[in-house]
């Protein structure tokens, strides 16, 4: 449990949108994005919360909603309700990343895959970062992915498949190229509704896939062709059918938000 003395000063009654720590074992900082009070960092060694300087407001007048965070080398990426920003942690220079679409879209997910490519899921589709142009380029999804798609989460499994959790279903890019639509596998559990919101997906130690949806928790087998068990919903033990996050820890335990 984290109970630093100054936590109540900063985070009392605050909506926490995301918590991020890098994979570096020497990293002491945990980054916390909020829905109304900007960006915070927590020091494990000092057990102290600190409000990260509000450079987004001062420099760019960006919104205060921080949906996603990524630390990549000396850069801190933050996805907000009004665009994607990157701060050089050495020079403290902040830049707003350009896109091929409207500049102020919401960036729900930022993810760096095993090939080094940085993906961004937004309320206007899927993007990837072009380092030479220093801009985000649109990844053109097939027509089967529907129009007006919101990519809520981008993640990767052990085989290198990129998963896209969206407001229109579940999709995947195998080898980062071949597109697959897994929405038909899940349709039976949405009672024919077109509102198939997929919020998150994680792979467990048995190579099964746990899918967090707006209609409960679904478990897929390794081949992703059928379910091992029925959908878990409120009557089966969930506090609410809206599952936002799902995570498999190092011991194989599944955690839900």
PDB file of C-alpha atoms in Angstrom:
ATOM      1  CA  UNK A   1       0.000   0.000   0.000  1.00  0.00           C
ATOM      2  CA  UNK A   2       1.166   3.500  -0.829  1.00  0.00           C
ATOM      3  CA  UNK A   3       0.397   6.099   1.831  1.00  0.00           C
ATOM      4  CA  UNK A   4       2.903   8.953   1.518  1.00  0.00           C
ATOM      5  CA  UNK A   5       2.153  11.957   3.666  1.00  0.00           C
ATOM      6  CA  UNK A   6       1.472  14.280   0.741  1.00  0.00           C
ATOM      7  CA  UNK A   7      -0.786  11.926  -1.252  1.00  0.00           C
ATOM      8  CA  UNK A   8      -4.011  13.451   0.078  1.00  0.00           C
ATOM      9  CA  UNK A   9      -2.805  16.952  -0.788  1.00  0.00           C
ATOM     10  CA  UNK A  10      -2.451  16.070  -4.473  1.00  0.00           C
ATOM     11  CA  UNK A  11      -4.605  13.062  -5.277  1.00  0.00           C
ATOM     12  CA  UNK A  12      -7.595  13.199  -2.918  1.00  0.00           C
ATOM     13  CA  UNK A  13     -10.856  12.821  -4.866  1.00  0.00           C
ATOM     14  CA  UNK A  14      -8.916  12.676  -8.135  1.00  0.00           C
ATOM     15  CA  UNK A  15      -9.813  10.547 -11.135  1.00  0.00           C
ATOM     16  CA  UNK A  16      -6.772   8.384 -11.974  1.00  0.00           C
ATOM     17  CA  UNK A  17      -6.670   7.657 -15.712  1.00  0.00           C
ATOM     18  CA  UNK A  18      -3.400   5.712 -15.989  1.00  0.00           C
ATOM     19  CA  UNK A  19      -0.396   4.494 -13.998  1.00  0.00           C
ATOM     20  CA  UNK A  20       2.889   3.794 -15.777  1.00  0.00           C
ATOM     21  CA  UNK A  21       6.301   2.438 -14.857  1.00  0.00           C
ATOM     22  CA  UNK A  22       9.052   1.624 -17.324  1.00  0.00           C
ATOM     23  CA  UNK A  23      10.611  -1.809 -17.612  1.00  0.00           C
ATOM     24  CA  UNK A  24      13.940  -0.452 -16.339  1.00  0.00           C
ATOM     25  CA  UNK A  25      14.699  -2.086 -12.970  1.00  0.00           C
ATOM     26  CA  UNK A  26      16.729   0.999 -11.993  1.00  0.00           C
ATOM     27  CA  UNK A  27      13.768   3.318 -12.578  1.00  0.00           C
ATOM     28  CA  UNK A  28      12.536   4.845  -9.327  1.00  0.00           C
ATOM     29  CA  UNK A  29       9.592   6.824 -10.708  1.00  0.00           C
ATOM     30  CA  UNK A  30       5.994   5.772 -11.262  1.00  0.00           C
ATOM     31  CA  UNK A  31       4.041   8.161 -13.491  1.00  0.00           C
ATOM     32  CA  UNK A  32       0.378   8.879 -12.795  1.00  0.00           C
ATOM     33  CA  UNK A  33      -1.993  10.524 -15.270  1.00  0.00           C
ATOM     34  CA  UNK A  34      -5.199  12.074 -13.957  1.00  0.00           C
ATOM     35  CA  UNK A  35      -8.468  13.282 -15.390  1.00  0.00           C
ATOM     36  CA  UNK A  36      -8.373  16.755 -13.944  1.00  0.00           C
ATOM     37  CA  UNK A  37      -5.127  17.591 -12.173  1.00  0.00           C
ATOM     38  CA  UNK A  38      -2.458  16.873 -14.742  1.00  0.00           C
ATOM     39  CA  UNK A  39       0.550  14.580 -14.410  1.00  0.00           C
ATOM     40  CA  UNK A  40       2.191  13.294 -11.219  1.00  0.00           C
ATOM     41  CA  UNK A  41       5.210  11.213 -10.386  1.00  0.00           C
ATOM     42  CA  UNK A  42       5.750   8.999  -7.374  1.00  0.00           C
ATOM     43  CA  UNK A  43       9.224   8.221  -6.009  1.00  0.00           C
ATOM     44  CA  UNK A  44       9.494   4.741  -4.524  1.00  0.00           C
ATOM     45  CA  UNK A  45      12.694   5.485  -2.623  1.00  0.00           C
ATOM     46  CA  UNK A  46      11.375   8.720  -1.077  1.00  0.00           C
ATOM     47  CA  UNK A  47       7.740   7.572  -0.848  1.00  0.00           C
ATOM     48  CA  UNK A  48       6.617  10.987  -2.082  1.00  0.00           C
ATOM     49  CA  UNK A  49       4.150  12.209  -4.711  1.00  0.00           C
ATOM     50  CA  UNK A  50       5.085  15.261  -6.731  1.00  0.00           C
ATOM     51  CA  UNK A  51       3.120  17.214  -9.290  1.00  0.00           C
ATOM     52  CA  UNK A  52       5.105  17.190 -12.503  1.00  0.00           C
ATOM     53  CA  UNK A  53       5.542  20.749 -13.699  1.00  0.00           C
ATOM     54  CA  UNK A  54       2.486  21.710 -15.654  1.00  0.00           C
ATOM     55  CA  UNK A  55       4.370  22.284 -18.867  1.00  0.00           C
ATOM     56  CA  UNK A  56       1.458  21.177 -21.059  1.00  0.00           C
ATOM     57  CA  UNK A  57      -0.735  23.984 -19.740  1.00  0.00           C
ATOM     58  CA  UNK A  58       2.007  26.585 -19.753  1.00  0.00           C
ATOM     59  CA  UNK A  59       3.371  25.798 -23.202  1.00  0.00           C
ATOM     60  CA  UNK A  60       0.577  24.212 -25.214  1.00  0.00           C
ATOM     61  CA  UNK A  61      -2.634  24.901 -23.301  1.00  0.00           C
ATOM     62  CA  UNK A  62      -3.474  21.211 -23.609  1.00  0.00           C
ATOM     63  CA  UNK A  63      -6.312  19.546 -21.764  1.00  0.00           C
ATOM     64  CA  UNK A  64      -5.719  18.147 -18.305  1.00  0.00           C
ATOM     65  CA  UNK A  65      -6.876  14.601 -19.150  1.00  0.00           C
ATOM     66  CA  UNK A  66      -3.935  12.188 -19.415  1.00  0.00           C
ATOM     67  CA  UNK A  67      -5.046   8.866 -20.907  1.00  0.00           C
ATOM     68  CA  UNK A  68      -1.685   7.208 -21.536  1.00  0.00           C
ATOM     69  CA  UNK A  69       2.025   7.488 -20.746  1.00  0.00           C
ATOM     70  CA  UNK A  70       5.170   5.985 -22.299  1.00  0.00           C
ATOM     71  CA  UNK A  71       8.808   6.522 -21.336  1.00  0.00           C
ATOM     72  CA  UNK A  72      11.087   5.717 -24.240  1.00  0.00           C
ATOM     73  CA  UNK A  73      14.822   6.400 -23.789  1.00  0.00           C
ATOM     74  CA  UNK A  74      15.037  10.054 -22.701  1.00  0.00           C
ATOM     75  CA  UNK A  75      11.539  10.923 -23.857  1.00  0.00           C
ATOM     76  CA  UNK A  76       8.287  11.010 -21.936  1.00  0.00           C
ATOM     77  CA  UNK A  77       5.252  10.566 -24.189  1.00  0.00           C
ATOM     78  CA  UNK A  78       1.831  11.580 -22.901  1.00  0.00           C
ATOM     79  CA  UNK A  79      -1.464  10.991 -24.650  1.00  0.00           C
ATOM     80  CA  UNK A  80      -4.046  13.592 -23.686  1.00  0.00           C
ATOM     81  CA  UNK A  81      -7.570  14.566 -24.640  1.00  0.00           C
ATOM     82  CA  UNK A  82      -6.088  17.153 -27.004  1.00  0.00           C
ATOM     83  CA  UNK A  83      -3.167  15.499 -28.700  1.00  0.00           C
ATOM     84  CA  UNK A  84       0.095  13.627 -28.171  1.00  0.00           C
ATOM     85  CA  UNK A  85       3.085  15.313 -26.537  1.00  0.00           C
ATOM     86  CA  UNK A  86       6.703  14.334 -26.111  1.00  0.00           C
ATOM     87  CA  UNK A  87       9.085  15.814 -23.561  1.00  0.00           C
ATOM     88  CA  UNK A  88      12.856  15.442 -23.654  1.00  0.00           C
ATOM     89  CA  UNK A  89      13.693  14.691 -20.015  1.00  0.00           C
ATOM     90  CA  UNK A  90      17.255  15.961 -20.494  1.00  0.00           C
ATOM     91  CA  UNK A  91      16.627  19.282 -22.261  1.00  0.00           C
ATOM     92  CA  UNK A  92      13.032  19.719 -20.958  1.00  0.00           C
ATOM     93  CA  UNK A  93      11.929  20.632 -24.486  1.00  0.00           C
ATOM     94  CA  UNK A  94       8.274  19.779 -25.155  1.00  0.00           C
ATOM     95  CA  UNK A  95       6.808  19.201 -28.589  1.00  0.00           C
ATOM     96  CA  UNK A  96       3.354  18.371 -29.830  1.00  0.00           C
ATOM     97  CA  UNK A  97       3.515  15.474 -32.271  1.00  0.00           C
ATOM     98  CA  UNK A  98       1.943  16.242 -35.627  1.00  0.00           C
ATOM     99  CA  UNK A  99      -0.592  13.895 -37.186  1.00  0.00           C
ATOM    100  CA  UNK A 100      -2.153  13.468 -40.598  1.00  0.00           C
ATOM    101  CA  UNK A 101      -5.579  14.070 -39.086  1.00  0.00           C
ATOM    102  CA  UNK A 102      -7.166  16.667 -36.801  1.00  0.00           C
ATOM    103  CA  UNK A 103      -4.560  17.773 -34.274  1.00  0.00           C
ATOM    104  CA  UNK A 104      -6.661  17.644 -31.132  1.00  0.00           C
ATOM    105  CA  UNK A 105      -7.865  14.057 -31.118  1.00  0.00           C
ATOM    106  CA  UNK A 106      -7.836  12.065 -27.885  1.00  0.00           C
ATOM    107  CA  UNK A 107      -4.913   9.645 -27.507  1.00  0.00           C
ATOM    108  CA  UNK A 108      -6.143   6.701 -25.459  1.00  0.00           C
ATOM    109  CA  UNK A 109      -3.151   4.388 -25.814  1.00  0.00           C
ATOM    110  CA  UNK A 110       0.575   4.717 -26.568  1.00  0.00           C
ATOM    111  CA  UNK A 111       2.566   1.523 -27.044  1.00  0.00           C
ATOM    112  CA  UNK A 112       6.072   0.553 -28.206  1.00  0.00           C
ATOM    113  CA  UNK A 113       6.165  -2.943 -29.678  1.00  0.00           C
ATOM    114  CA  UNK A 114       8.993  -5.495 -29.699  1.00  0.00           C
ATOM    115  CA  UNK A 115      10.123  -4.229 -33.122  1.00  0.00           C
ATOM    116  CA  UNK A 116      10.600  -0.707 -31.781  1.00  0.00           C
ATOM    117  CA  UNK A 117       7.577   0.819 -33.505  1.00  0.00           C
ATOM    118  CA  UNK A 118       5.468   3.272 -31.487  1.00  0.00           C
ATOM    119  CA  UNK A 119       1.695   2.907 -31.944  1.00  0.00           C
ATOM    120  CA  UNK A 120      -1.032   5.314 -30.900  1.00  0.00           C
ATOM    121  CA  UNK A 121      -4.693   4.479 -30.434  1.00  0.00           C
ATOM    122  CA  UNK A 122      -6.999   7.495 -30.766  1.00  0.00           C
ATOM    123  CA  UNK A 123     -10.630   8.506 -31.176  1.00  0.00           C
ATOM    124  CA  UNK A 124      -9.871   8.776 -34.899  1.00  0.00           C
ATOM    125  CA  UNK A 125      -8.236   5.422 -35.496  1.00  0.00           C
ATOM    126  CA  UNK A 126      -4.748   3.915 -35.375  1.00  0.00           C
ATOM    127  CA  UNK A 127      -1.467   5.773 -35.925  1.00  0.00           C
ATOM    128  CA  UNK A 128       2.242   4.955 -35.859  1.00  0.00           C
ATOM    129  CA  UNK A 129       5.215   7.252 -35.297  1.00  0.00           C
ATOM    130  CA  UNK A 130       7.567   8.064 -38.172  1.00  0.00           C
ATOM    131  CA  UNK A 131      10.870   9.081 -36.551  1.00  0.00           C
ATOM    132  CA  UNK A 132      12.256  10.734 -39.704  1.00  0.00           C
ATOM    133  CA  UNK A 133       9.238  12.982 -40.166  1.00  0.00           C
ATOM    134  CA  UNK A 134       8.692  13.346 -36.410  1.00  0.00           C
ATOM    135  CA  UNK A 135       5.006  12.868 -37.028  1.00  0.00           C
ATOM    136  CA  UNK A 136       2.244  10.287 -36.661  1.00  0.00           C
ATOM    137  CA  UNK A 137       1.022   8.576 -39.799  1.00  0.00           C
ATOM    138  CA  UNK A 138      -2.373   6.960 -40.190  1.00  0.00           C
ATOM    139  CA  UNK A 139      -2.415   3.173 -40.296  1.00  0.00           C
ATOM    140  CA  UNK A 140      -5.099   2.382 -42.823  1.00  0.00           C
ATOM    141  CA  UNK A 141      -7.354  -0.302 -41.382  1.00  0.00           C
ATOM    142  CA  UNK A 142      -9.368  -2.503 -43.775  1.00  0.00           C
ATOM    143  CA  UNK A 143     -12.986  -1.637 -44.471  1.00  0.00           C
ATOM    144  CA  UNK A 144     -14.022  -4.534 -42.241  1.00  0.00           C
ATOM    145  CA  UNK A 145     -12.805  -2.513 -39.248  1.00  0.00           C
ATOM    146  CA  UNK A 146     -15.714  -0.115 -39.782  1.00  0.00           C
ATOM    147  CA  UNK A 147     -15.687   3.666 -39.931  1.00  0.00           C
ATOM    148  CA  UNK A 148     -15.405   6.074 -37.017  1.00  0.00           C
ATOM    149  CA  UNK A 149     -13.439   3.505 -35.036  1.00  0.00           C
ATOM    150  CA  UNK A 150     -11.899   4.429 -31.692  1.00  0.00           C
ATOM    151  CA  UNK A 151      -8.789   2.460 -30.752  1.00  0.00           C
ATOM    152  CA  UNK A 152      -8.950   2.254 -26.961  1.00  0.00           C
ATOM    153  CA  UNK A 153      -5.938   0.014 -26.334  1.00  0.00           C
ATOM    154  CA  UNK A 154      -2.892  -1.155 -28.322  1.00  0.00           C
ATOM    155  CA  UNK A 155      -0.892  -4.059 -26.907  1.00  0.00           C
ATOM    156  CA  UNK A 156       1.231  -7.041 -27.975  1.00  0.00           C
ATOM    157  CA  UNK A 157       1.222 -10.727 -27.095  1.00  0.00           C
ATOM    158  CA  UNK A 158       4.143 -13.153 -26.688  1.00  0.00           C
ATOM    159  CA  UNK A 159       4.109 -14.027 -30.405  1.00  0.00           C
ATOM    160  CA  UNK A 160       4.434 -10.406 -31.477  1.00  0.00           C
ATOM    161  CA  UNK A 161       0.809  -9.993 -32.561  1.00  0.00           C
ATOM    162  CA  UNK A 162      -0.457  -6.421 -32.136  1.00  0.00           C
ATOM    163  CA  UNK A 163      -3.952  -6.327 -30.620  1.00  0.00           C
ATOM    164  CA  UNK A 164      -6.381  -3.462 -31.156  1.00  0.00           C
ATOM    165  CA  UNK A 165      -9.182  -3.062 -28.632  1.00  0.00           C
ATOM    166  CA  UNK A 166     -11.830  -0.759 -30.053  1.00  0.00           C
ATOM    167  CA  UNK A 167     -15.381   0.501 -29.708  1.00  0.00           C
ATOM    168  CA  UNK A 168     -16.300  -1.724 -32.673  1.00  0.00           C
ATOM    169  CA  UNK A 169     -14.708  -5.023 -31.667  1.00  0.00           C
ATOM    170  CA  UNK A 170     -11.369  -6.842 -31.430  1.00  0.00           C
ATOM    171  CA  UNK A 171      -8.738  -6.786 -34.189  1.00  0.00           C
ATOM    172  CA  UNK A 172      -5.144  -7.968 -34.575  1.00  0.00           C
ATOM    173  CA  UNK A 173      -2.083  -7.342 -36.736  1.00  0.00           C
ATOM    174  CA  UNK A 174      -0.067 -10.549 -36.965  1.00  0.00           C
ATOM    175  CA  UNK A 175       3.606  -9.879 -37.693  1.00  0.00           C
ATOM    176  CA  UNK A 176       2.571  -6.237 -37.616  1.00  0.00           C
ATOM    177  CA  UNK A 177       1.125  -6.632 -41.122  1.00  0.00           C
ATOM    178  CA  UNK A 178      -1.673  -9.201 -41.580  1.00  0.00           C
ATOM    179  CA  UNK A 179      -5.007  -7.906 -40.339  1.00  0.00           C
ATOM    180  CA  UNK A 180      -7.524 -10.188 -38.605  1.00  0.00           C
ATOM    181  CA  UNK A 181     -11.000  -9.438 -37.293  1.00  0.00           C
ATOM    182  CA  UNK A 182     -11.862 -11.457 -34.177  1.00  0.00           C
ATOM    183  CA  UNK A 183     -15.135  -9.657 -33.573  1.00  0.00           C
ATOM    184  CA  UNK A 184     -17.280 -12.524 -34.995  1.00  0.00           C
ATOM    185  CA  UNK A 185     -15.866 -14.829 -32.308  1.00  0.00           C
ATOM    186  CA  UNK A 186     -17.257 -12.514 -29.619  1.00  0.00           C
ATOM    187  CA  UNK A 187     -20.607 -11.549 -31.174  1.00  0.00           C
ATOM    188  CA  UNK A 188     -22.543 -14.323 -29.500  1.00  0.00           C
ATOM    189  CA  UNK A 189     -21.790 -12.774 -26.119  1.00  0.00           C
ATOM    190  CA  UNK A 190     -23.207  -9.360 -27.036  1.00  0.00           C
ATOM    191  CA  UNK A 191     -26.720 -10.553 -27.897  1.00  0.00           C
ATOM    192  CA  UNK A 192     -26.513  -9.150 -31.403  1.00  0.00           C
ATOM    193  CA  UNK A 193     -25.634  -5.646 -30.235  1.00  0.00           C
ATOM    194  CA  UNK A 194     -23.417  -3.577 -32.533  1.00  0.00           C
ATOM    195  CA  UNK A 195     -22.026  -1.768 -29.495  1.00  0.00           C
ATOM    196  CA  UNK A 196     -19.154  -4.205 -28.943  1.00  0.00           C
ATOM    197  CA  UNK A 197     -16.713  -2.199 -26.839  1.00  0.00           C
ATOM    198  CA  UNK A 198     -13.447  -4.049 -26.194  1.00  0.00           C
ATOM    199  CA  UNK A 199     -11.391  -2.219 -23.581  1.00  0.00           C
ATOM    200  CA  UNK A 200      -8.372  -4.464 -23.017  1.00  0.00           C
ATOM    201  CA  UNK A 201      -6.812  -7.879 -23.633  1.00  0.00           C
ATOM    202  CA  UNK A 202      -4.039  -9.827 -21.908  1.00  0.00           C
ATOM    203  CA  UNK A 203      -2.368 -13.197 -22.438  1.00  0.00           C
ATOM    204  CA  UNK A 204      -1.944 -15.514 -19.452  1.00  0.00           C
ATOM    205  CA  UNK A 205       0.732 -18.121 -18.658  1.00  0.00           C
ATOM    206  CA  UNK A 206      -1.283 -20.797 -20.483  1.00  0.00           C
ATOM    207  CA  UNK A 207      -1.420 -18.747 -23.691  1.00  0.00           C
ATOM    208  CA  UNK A 208      -5.098 -17.962 -23.217  1.00  0.00           C
ATOM    209  CA  UNK A 209      -6.541 -14.510 -23.866  1.00  0.00           C
ATOM    210  CA  UNK A 210      -8.626 -12.623 -21.315  1.00  0.00           C
ATOM    211  CA  UNK A 211     -10.770  -9.953 -22.978  1.00  0.00           C
ATOM    212  CA  UNK A 212     -12.184  -6.999 -21.005  1.00  0.00           C
ATOM    213  CA  UNK A 213     -15.418  -5.757 -22.554  1.00  0.00           C
ATOM    214  CA  UNK A 214     -18.419  -3.547 -21.876  1.00  0.00           C
ATOM    215  CA  UNK A 215     -20.418  -6.717 -21.360  1.00  0.00           C
ATOM    216  CA  UNK A 216     -18.224  -8.718 -18.994  1.00  0.00           C
ATOM    217  CA  UNK A 217     -15.010 -10.756 -19.142  1.00  0.00           C
ATOM    218  CA  UNK A 218     -14.399 -13.249 -21.972  1.00  0.00           C
ATOM    219  CA  UNK A 219     -11.755 -15.981 -22.150  1.00  0.00           C
ATOM    220  CA  UNK A 220     -10.403 -17.151 -25.529  1.00  0.00           C
ATOM    221  CA  UNK A 221      -8.239 -20.181 -26.193  1.00  0.00           C
ATOM    222  CA  UNK A 222      -4.821 -20.005 -27.833  1.00  0.00           C
ATOM    223  CA  UNK A 223      -6.273 -20.397 -31.329  1.00  0.00           C
ATOM    224  CA  UNK A 224      -8.792 -17.645 -30.600  1.00  0.00           C
ATOM    225  CA  UNK A 225     -11.526 -19.697 -32.291  1.00  0.00           C
ATOM    226  CA  UNK A 226     -13.778 -20.537 -29.367  1.00  0.00           C
ATOM    227  CA  UNK A 227     -14.179 -19.990 -25.668  1.00  0.00           C
ATOM    228  CA  UNK A 228     -12.936 -22.240 -22.912  1.00  0.00           C
ATOM    229  CA  UNK A 229     -15.737 -21.098 -20.657  1.00  0.00           C
ATOM    230  CA  UNK A 230     -18.806 -18.884 -20.655  1.00  0.00           C
ATOM    231  CA  UNK A 231     -18.632 -15.142 -20.313  1.00  0.00           C
ATOM    232  CA  UNK A 232     -18.123 -13.971 -16.737  1.00  0.00           C
ATOM    233  CA  UNK A 233     -20.646 -11.297 -15.765  1.00  0.00           C
ATOM    234  CA  UNK A 234     -22.098  -9.683 -12.664  1.00  0.00           C
ATOM    235  CA  UNK A 235     -24.221 -12.738 -11.699  1.00  0.00           C
ATOM    236  CA  UNK A 236     -21.042 -14.860 -11.857  1.00  0.00           C
ATOM    237  CA  UNK A 237     -19.133 -12.626  -9.455  1.00  0.00           C
ATOM    238  CA  UNK A 238     -18.106  -9.375 -11.168  1.00  0.00           C
ATOM    239  CA  UNK A 239     -18.958  -6.163  -9.353  1.00  0.00           C
ATOM    240  CA  UNK A 240     -19.894  -4.634 -12.701  1.00  0.00           C
ATOM    241  CA  UNK A 241     -20.143  -5.894 -16.275  1.00  0.00           C
ATOM    242  CA  UNK A 242     -18.035  -2.971 -17.538  1.00  0.00           C
ATOM    243  CA  UNK A 243     -14.455  -4.300 -17.382  1.00  0.00           C
ATOM    244  CA  UNK A 244     -11.946  -1.565 -18.260  1.00  0.00           C
ATOM    245  CA  UNK A 245      -8.595  -3.255 -17.597  1.00  0.00           C
ATOM    246  CA  UNK A 246      -7.290  -6.804 -17.333  1.00  0.00           C
ATOM    247  CA  UNK A 247      -3.748  -7.784 -16.315  1.00  0.00           C
ATOM    248  CA  UNK A 248      -1.879 -11.061 -15.778  1.00  0.00           C
ATOM    249  CA  UNK A 249       0.907 -10.782 -13.185  1.00  0.00           C
ATOM    250  CA  UNK A 250       4.137 -12.802 -12.932  1.00  0.00           C
ATOM    251  CA  UNK A 251       2.389 -15.443 -10.802  1.00  0.00           C
ATOM    252  CA  UNK A 252      -0.357 -15.955 -13.349  1.00  0.00           C
ATOM    253  CA  UNK A 253      -3.025 -14.166 -11.353  1.00  0.00           C
ATOM    254  CA  UNK A 254      -5.598 -12.165 -13.316  1.00  0.00           C
ATOM    255  CA  UNK A 255      -6.450  -8.658 -12.094  1.00  0.00           C
ATOM    256  CA  UNK A 256      -9.476  -6.679 -13.257  1.00  0.00           C
ATOM    257  CA  UNK A 257     -10.416  -3.023 -13.186  1.00  0.00           C
TER     258      UNK A 257
END
